[in-house]
XYZ file of N, CA, C and O in Angstrom:
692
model
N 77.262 110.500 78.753
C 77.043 109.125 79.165
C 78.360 108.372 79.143
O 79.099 108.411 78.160
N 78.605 107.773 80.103
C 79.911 106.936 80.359
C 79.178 105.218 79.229
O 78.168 104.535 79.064
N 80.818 105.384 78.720
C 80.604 104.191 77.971
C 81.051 102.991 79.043
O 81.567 102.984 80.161
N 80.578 101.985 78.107
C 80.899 100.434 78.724
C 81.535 99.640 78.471
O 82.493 100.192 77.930
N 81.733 98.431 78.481
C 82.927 97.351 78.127
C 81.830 96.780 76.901
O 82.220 96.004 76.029
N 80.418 97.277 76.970
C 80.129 96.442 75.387
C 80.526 97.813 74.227
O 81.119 97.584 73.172
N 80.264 98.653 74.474
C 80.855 100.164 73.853
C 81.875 99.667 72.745
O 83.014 99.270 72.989
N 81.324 99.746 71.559
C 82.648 99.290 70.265
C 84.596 100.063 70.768
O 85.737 99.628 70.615
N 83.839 101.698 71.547
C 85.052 102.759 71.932
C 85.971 102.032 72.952
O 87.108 102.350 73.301
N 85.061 100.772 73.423
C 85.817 100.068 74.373
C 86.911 99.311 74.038
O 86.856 99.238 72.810
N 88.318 98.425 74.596
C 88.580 97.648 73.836
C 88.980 96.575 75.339
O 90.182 96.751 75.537
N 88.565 95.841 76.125
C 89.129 95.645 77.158
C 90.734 94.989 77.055
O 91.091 94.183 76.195
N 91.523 95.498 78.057
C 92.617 95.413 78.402
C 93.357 93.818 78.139
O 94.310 93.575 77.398
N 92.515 92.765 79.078
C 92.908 91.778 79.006
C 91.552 90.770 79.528
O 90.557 91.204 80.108
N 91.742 89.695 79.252
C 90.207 88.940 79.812
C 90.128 89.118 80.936
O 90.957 89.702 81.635
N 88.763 88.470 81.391
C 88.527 88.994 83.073
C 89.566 88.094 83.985
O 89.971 88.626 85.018
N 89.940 87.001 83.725
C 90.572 86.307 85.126
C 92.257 87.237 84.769
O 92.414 88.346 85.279
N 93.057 86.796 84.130
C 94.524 88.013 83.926
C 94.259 89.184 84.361
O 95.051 89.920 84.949
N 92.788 89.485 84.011
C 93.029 91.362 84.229
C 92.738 91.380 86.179
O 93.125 92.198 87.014
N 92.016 90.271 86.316
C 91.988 89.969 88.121
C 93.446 89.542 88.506
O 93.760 90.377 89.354
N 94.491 88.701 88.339
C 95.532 89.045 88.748
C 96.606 89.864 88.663
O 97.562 89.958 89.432
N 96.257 90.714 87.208
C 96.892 92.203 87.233
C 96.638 93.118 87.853
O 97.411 94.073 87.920
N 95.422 93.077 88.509
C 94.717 93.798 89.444
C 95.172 93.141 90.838
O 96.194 93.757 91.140
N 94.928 92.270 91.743
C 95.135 91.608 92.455
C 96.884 91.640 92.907
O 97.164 91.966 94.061
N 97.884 91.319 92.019
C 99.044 90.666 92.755
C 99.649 91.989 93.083
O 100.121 91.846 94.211
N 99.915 93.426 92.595
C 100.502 94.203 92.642
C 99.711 95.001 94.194
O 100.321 95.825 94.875
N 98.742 94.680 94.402
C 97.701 95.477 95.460
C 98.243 94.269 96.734
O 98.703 94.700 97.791
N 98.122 92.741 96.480
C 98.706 91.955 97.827
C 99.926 92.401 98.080
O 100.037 92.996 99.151
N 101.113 92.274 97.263
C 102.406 92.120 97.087
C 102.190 93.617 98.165
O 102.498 93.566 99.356
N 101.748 94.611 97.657
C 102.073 95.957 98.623
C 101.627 95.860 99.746
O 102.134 96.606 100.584
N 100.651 95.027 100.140
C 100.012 95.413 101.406
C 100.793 93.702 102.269
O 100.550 93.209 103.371
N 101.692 93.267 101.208
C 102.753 91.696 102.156
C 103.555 93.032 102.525
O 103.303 93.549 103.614
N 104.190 93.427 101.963
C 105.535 94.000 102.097
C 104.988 95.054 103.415
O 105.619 94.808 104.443
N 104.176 95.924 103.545
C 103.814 96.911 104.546
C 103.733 96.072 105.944
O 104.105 96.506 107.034
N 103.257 94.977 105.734
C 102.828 93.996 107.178
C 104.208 93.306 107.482
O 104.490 93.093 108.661
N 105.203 92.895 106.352
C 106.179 92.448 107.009
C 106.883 93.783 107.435
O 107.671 93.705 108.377
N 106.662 95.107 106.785
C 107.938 96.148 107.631
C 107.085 96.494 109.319
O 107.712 96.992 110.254
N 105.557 96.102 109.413
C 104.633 96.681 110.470
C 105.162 95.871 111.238
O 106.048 96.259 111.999
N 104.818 94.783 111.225
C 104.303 93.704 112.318
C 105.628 93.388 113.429
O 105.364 92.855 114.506
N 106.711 93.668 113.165
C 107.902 93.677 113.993
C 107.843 95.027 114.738
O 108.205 94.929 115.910
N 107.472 96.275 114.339
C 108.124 97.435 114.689
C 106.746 97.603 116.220
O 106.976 98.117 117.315
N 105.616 97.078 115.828
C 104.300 97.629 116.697
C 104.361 97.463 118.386
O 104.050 98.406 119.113
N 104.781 96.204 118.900
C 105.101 96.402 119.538
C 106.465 96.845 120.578
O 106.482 96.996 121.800
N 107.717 96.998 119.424
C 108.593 97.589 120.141
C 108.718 99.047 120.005
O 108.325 99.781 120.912
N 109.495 99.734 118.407
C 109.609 101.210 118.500
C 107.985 102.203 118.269
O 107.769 103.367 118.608
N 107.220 101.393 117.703
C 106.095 102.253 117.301
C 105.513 102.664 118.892
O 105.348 103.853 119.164
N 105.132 101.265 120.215
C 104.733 101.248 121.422
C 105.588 102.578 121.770
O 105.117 103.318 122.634
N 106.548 102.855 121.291
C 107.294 103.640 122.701
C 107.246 105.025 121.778
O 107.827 105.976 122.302
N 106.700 105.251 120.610
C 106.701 106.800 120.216
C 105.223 107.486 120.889
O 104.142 106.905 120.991
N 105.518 108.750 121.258
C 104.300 109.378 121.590
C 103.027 109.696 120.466
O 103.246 109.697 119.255
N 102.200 109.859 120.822
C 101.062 109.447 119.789
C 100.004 110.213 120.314
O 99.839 110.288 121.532
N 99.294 110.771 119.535
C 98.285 111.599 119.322
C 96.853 111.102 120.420
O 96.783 110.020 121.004
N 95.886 112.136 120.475
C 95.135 111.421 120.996
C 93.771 110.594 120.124
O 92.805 109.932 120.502
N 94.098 110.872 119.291
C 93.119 110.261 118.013
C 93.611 109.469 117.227
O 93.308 109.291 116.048
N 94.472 108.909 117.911
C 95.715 107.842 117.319
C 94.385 106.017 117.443
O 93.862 105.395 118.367
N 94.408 105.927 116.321
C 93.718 104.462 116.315
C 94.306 103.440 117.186
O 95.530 103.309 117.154
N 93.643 102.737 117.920
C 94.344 101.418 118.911
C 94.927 100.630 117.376
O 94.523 100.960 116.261
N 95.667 99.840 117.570
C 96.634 99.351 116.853
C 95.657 98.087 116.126
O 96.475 97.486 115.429
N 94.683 97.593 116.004
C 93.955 96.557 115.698
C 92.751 97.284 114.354
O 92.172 96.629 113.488
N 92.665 98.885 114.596
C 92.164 99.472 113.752
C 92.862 99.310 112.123
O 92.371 99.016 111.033
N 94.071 99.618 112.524
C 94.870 99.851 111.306
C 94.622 98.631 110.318
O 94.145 98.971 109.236
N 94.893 97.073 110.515
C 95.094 96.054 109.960
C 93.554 96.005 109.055
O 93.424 95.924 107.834
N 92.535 96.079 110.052
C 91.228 95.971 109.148
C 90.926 96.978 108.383
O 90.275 96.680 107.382
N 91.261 98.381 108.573
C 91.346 99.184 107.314
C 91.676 99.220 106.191
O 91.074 99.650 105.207
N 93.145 98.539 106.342
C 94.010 98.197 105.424
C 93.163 97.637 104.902
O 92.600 98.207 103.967
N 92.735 96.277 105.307
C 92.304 94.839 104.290
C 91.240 95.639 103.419
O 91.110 95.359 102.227
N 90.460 96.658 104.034
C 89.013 96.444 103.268
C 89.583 97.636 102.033
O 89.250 97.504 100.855
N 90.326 98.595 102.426
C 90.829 99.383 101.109
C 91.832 98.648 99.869
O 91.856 98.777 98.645
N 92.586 97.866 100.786
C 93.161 97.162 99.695
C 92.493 96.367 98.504
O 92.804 96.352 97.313
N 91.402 95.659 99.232
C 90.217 94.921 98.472
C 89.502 96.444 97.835
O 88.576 95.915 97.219
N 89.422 97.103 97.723
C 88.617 98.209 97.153
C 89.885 99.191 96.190
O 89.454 99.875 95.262
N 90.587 99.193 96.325
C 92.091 99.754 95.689
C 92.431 98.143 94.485
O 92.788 98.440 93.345
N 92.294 96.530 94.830
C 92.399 96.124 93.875
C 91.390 95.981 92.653
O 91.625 95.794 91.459
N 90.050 96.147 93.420
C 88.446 96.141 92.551
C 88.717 97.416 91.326
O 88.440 97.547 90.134
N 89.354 98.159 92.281
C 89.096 99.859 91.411
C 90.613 99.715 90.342
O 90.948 100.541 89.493
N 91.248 98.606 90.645
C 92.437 98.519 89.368
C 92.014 97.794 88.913
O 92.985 97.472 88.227
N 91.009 96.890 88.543
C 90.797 95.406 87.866
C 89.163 96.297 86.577
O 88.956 96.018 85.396
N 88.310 97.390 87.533
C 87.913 98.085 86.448
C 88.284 98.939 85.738
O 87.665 99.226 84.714
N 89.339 99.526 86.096
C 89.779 100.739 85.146
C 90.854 100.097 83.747
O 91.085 100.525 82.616
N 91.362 98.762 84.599
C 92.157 98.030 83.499
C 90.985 97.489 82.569
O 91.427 97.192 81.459
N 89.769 97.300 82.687
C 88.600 96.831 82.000
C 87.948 98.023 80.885
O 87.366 97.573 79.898
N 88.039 99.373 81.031
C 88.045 100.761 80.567
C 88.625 101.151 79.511
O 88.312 102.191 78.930
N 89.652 100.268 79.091
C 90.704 100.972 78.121
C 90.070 101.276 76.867
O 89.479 100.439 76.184
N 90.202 102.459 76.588
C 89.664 102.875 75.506
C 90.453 102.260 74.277
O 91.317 101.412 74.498
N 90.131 102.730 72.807
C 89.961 101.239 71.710
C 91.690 102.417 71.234
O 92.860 102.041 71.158
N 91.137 103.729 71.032
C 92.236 104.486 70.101
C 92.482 105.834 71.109
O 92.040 105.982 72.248
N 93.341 106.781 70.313
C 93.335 107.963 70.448
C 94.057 108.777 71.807
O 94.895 108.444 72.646
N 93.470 109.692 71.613
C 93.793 110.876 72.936
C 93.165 109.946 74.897
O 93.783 109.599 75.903
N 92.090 109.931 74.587
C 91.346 109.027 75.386
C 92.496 107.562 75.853
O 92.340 107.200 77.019
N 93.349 106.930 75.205
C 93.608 105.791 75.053
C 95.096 106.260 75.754
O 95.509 105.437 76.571
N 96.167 107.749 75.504
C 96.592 107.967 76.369
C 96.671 108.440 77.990
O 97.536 108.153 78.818
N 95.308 109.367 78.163
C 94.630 109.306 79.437
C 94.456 108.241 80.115
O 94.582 108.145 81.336
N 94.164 107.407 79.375
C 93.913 105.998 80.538
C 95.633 105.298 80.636
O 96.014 104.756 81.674
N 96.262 105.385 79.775
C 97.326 104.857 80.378
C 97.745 105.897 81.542
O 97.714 105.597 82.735
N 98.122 107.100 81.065
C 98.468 108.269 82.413
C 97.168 107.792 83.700
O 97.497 108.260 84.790
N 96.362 107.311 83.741
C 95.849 107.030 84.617
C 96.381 105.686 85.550
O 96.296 105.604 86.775
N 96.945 104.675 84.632
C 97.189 103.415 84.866
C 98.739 103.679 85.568
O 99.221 103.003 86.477
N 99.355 104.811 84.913
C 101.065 105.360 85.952
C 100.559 105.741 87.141
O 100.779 105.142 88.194
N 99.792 106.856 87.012
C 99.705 107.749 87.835
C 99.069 106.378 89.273
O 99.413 106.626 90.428
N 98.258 105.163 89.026
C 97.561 104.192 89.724
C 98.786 103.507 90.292
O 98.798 103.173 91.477
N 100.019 103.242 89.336
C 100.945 102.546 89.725
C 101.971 103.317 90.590
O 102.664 102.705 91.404
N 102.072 104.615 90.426
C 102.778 105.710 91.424
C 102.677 105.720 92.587
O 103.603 105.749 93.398
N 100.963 105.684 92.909
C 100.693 105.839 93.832
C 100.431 104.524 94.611
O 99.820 104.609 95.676
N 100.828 103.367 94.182
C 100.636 102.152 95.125
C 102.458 101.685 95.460
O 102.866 101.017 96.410
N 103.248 102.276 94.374
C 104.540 102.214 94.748
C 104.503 103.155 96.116
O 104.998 102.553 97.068
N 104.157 104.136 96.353
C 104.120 105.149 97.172
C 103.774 104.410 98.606
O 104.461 104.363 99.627
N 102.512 103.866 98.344
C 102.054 103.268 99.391
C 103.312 102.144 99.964
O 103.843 102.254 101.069
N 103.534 101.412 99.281
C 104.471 100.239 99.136
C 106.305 100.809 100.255
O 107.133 100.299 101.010
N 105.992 102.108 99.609
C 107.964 102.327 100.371
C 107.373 103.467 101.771
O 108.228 103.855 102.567
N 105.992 103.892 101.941
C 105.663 104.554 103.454
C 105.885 103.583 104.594
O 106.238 104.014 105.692
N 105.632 101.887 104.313
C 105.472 101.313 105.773
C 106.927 101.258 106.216
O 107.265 101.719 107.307
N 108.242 100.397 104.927
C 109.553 100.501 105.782
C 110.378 102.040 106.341
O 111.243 102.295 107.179
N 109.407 102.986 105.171
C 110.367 104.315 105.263
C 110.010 104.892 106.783
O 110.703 105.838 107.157
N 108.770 104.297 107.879
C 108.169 104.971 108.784
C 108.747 103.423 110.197
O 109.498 103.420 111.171
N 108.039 102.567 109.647
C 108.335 101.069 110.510
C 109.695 100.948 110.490
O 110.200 101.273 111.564
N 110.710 100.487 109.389
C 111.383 99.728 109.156
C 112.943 101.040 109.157
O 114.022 100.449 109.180
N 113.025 102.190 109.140
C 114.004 102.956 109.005
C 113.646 103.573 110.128
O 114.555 104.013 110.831
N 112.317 103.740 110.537
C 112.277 104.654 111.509
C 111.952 106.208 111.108
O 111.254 107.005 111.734
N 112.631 106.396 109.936
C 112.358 108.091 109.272
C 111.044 108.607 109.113
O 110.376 108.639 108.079
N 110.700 109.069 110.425
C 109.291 110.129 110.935
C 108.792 111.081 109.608
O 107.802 111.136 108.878
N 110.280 111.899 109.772
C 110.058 113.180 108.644
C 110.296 113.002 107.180
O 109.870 113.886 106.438
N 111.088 111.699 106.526
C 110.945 111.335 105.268
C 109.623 110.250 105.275
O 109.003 110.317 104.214
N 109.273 109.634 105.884
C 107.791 109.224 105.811
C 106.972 110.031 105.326
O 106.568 109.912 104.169
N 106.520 111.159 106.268
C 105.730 112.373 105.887
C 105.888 113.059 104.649
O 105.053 113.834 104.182
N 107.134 112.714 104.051
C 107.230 113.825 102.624
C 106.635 112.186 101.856
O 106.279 112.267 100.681
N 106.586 111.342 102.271
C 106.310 109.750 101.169
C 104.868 109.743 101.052
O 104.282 109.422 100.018
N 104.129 110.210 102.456
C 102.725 109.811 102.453
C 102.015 110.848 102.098
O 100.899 110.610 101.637
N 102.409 112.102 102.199
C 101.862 113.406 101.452
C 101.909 113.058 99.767
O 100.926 113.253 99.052
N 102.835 112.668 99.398
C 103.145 112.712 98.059
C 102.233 111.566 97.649
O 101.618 111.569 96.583
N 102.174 110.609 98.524
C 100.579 109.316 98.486
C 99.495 110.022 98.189
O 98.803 109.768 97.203
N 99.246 110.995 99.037
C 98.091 111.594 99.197
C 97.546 112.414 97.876
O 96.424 112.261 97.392
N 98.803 113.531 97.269
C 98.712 114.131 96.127
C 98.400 112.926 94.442
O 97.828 113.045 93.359
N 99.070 112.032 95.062
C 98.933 110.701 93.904
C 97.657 109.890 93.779
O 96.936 109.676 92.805
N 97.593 109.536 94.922
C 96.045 108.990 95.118
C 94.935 109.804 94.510
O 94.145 109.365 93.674
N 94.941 111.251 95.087
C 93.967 112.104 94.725
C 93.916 112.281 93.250
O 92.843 112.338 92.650
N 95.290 112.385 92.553
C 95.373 112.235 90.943
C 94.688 111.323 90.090
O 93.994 111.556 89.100
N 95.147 109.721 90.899
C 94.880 108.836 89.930
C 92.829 108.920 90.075
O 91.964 108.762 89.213
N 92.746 109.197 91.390
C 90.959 109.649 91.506
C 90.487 110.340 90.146
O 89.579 109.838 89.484
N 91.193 111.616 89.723
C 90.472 112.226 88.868
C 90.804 112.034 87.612
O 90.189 112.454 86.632
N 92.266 111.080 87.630
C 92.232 110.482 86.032
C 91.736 109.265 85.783
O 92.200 108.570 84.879
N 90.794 108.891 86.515
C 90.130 107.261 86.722
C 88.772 108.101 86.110
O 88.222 107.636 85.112
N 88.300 109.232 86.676
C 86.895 109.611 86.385
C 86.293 109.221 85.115
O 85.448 108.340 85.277
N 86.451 109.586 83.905
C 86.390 109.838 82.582
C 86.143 108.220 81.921
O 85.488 107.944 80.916
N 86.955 107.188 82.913
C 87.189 106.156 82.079
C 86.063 105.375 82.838
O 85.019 105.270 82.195
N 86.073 104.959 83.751
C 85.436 104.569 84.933
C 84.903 105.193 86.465
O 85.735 105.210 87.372
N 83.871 105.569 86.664
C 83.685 106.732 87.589
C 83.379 105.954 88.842
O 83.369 106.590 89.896
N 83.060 104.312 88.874
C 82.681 103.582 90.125
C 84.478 103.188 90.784
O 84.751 103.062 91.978
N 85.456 103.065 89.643
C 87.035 102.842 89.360
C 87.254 103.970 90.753
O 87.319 103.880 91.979
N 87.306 104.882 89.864
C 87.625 106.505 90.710
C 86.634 106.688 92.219
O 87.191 107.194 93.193
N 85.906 106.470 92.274
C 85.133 106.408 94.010
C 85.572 105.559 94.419
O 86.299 105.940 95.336
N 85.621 103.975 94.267
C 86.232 102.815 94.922
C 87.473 103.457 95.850
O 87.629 103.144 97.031
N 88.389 104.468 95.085
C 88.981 104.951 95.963
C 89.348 106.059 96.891
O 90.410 106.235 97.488
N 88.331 106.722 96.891
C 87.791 107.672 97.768
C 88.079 107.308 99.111
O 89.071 107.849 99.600
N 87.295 106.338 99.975
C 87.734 106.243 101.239
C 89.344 105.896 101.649
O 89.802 105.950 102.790
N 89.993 105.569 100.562
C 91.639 105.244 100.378
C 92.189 106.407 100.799
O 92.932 106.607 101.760
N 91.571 107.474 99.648
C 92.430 109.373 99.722
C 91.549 109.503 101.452
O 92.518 109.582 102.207
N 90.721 109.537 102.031
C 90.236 109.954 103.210
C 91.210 109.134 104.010
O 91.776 109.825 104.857
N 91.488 108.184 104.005
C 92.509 107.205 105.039
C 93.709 107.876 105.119
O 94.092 108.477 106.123
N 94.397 107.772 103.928
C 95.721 108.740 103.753
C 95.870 110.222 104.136
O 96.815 110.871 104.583
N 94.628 110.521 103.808
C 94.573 111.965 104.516
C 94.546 111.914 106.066
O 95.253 112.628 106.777
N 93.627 110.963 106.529
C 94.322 110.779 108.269
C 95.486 110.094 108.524
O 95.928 110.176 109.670
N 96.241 109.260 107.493
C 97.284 108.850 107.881
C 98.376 110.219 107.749
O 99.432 110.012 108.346
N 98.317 111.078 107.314
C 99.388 112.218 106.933
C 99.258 112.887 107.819
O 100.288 113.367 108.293
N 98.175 113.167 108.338
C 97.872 114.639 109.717
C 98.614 113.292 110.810
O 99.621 113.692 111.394
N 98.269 111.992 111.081
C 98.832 111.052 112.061
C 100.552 111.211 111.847
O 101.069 111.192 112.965
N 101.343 111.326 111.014
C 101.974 111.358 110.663
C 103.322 112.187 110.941
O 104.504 112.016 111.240
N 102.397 113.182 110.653
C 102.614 114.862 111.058
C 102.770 114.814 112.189
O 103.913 114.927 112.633
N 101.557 114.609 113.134
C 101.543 114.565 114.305
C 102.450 114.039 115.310
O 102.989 114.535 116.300
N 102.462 112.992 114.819
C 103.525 112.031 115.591
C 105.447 112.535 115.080
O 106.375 112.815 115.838
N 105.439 112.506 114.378
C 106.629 114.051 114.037
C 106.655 115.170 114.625
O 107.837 115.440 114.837
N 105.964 115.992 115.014
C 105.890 116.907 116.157
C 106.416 115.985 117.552
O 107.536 115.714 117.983
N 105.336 115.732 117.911
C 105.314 114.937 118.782
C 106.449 114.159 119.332
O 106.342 113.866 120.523
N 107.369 113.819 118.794
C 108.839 112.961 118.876
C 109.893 113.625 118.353
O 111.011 113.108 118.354
């Protein structure tokens, strides 16, 4: 049985509104920074690279974003709510809380390393390594919070089409 935030084993992190902007500013701040390296490049160098045929029209991308980001900050605002009180358990959840912060840094340096430099094939080694991170912090979220760890499920499925897109478009050019 998964414990809870009334669970004595519990100890929560920080109250609910702090632990919402510890959750919150680090998840906007990444997804400001991706839109300011996007939103210049879309219609000049991105328009003119060749592109897959399962390549999303360009209006797809933005609303994806929003609704994972909102589901990527929900799933950091419960797992920061999770923290166990002591022990072995109490380092797992921090390795969960790196491994959470790894992988949104990750996210954070794919849009200029692909938009903003242009680098096709160091992109692809950034968003694979997203992909391996994401999928991590999934299964070190489990244990503490298991709704934490699904919240970002459709995130690892996105990234996983953003990496084959990726790929692709690296061939491709």
């Amino acid at each position: 049985m998964q414990a809870t935030q009334t669970d004595p084993a519990r100890v929560p992190a920080l109250r609910p509104l702090p632990r919402l902007l510890v959750a919150v500013l680090p998840v906007a701040a990444t997804s400001f920074l991706g839109s300011m390296a996007t939103r210049p490049e879309i219609p000049t160098w991105y328009a003119s690279l060749n592109k897959p045929w399962f390549n999303p029209p360009d209006w797809v991308f933005p609303v994806a974003w929003t609704v994972l980001y909102a589901m990527i900050a929900v799933s950091l605002w419960r797992l920061l709510g999770a923290r166990p009180a002591t022990g072995s358990a109490r380092r797992g959840w921090w390795l969960a809380l790196a491994a959470f912060a790894a992988q949104l840094a990750l996210n954070a340096a794919w849009t200029p390393v692909f938009f903003t430099a242009h680098a096709v094939g160091a992109a692809l080694v950034v968003v694979a390594a997203l992909l391996v991170m994401v999928l991590w912090t999934i299964r070190l979220a489990v244990p503490f919070d298991r709704p934490a760890a699904w919240l970002l499920a459709p995130y690892a499925a996105w990234v996983s089409f953003a990496t084959l897109l990726n790929a692709t478009i690296l061939r491709l050019n």
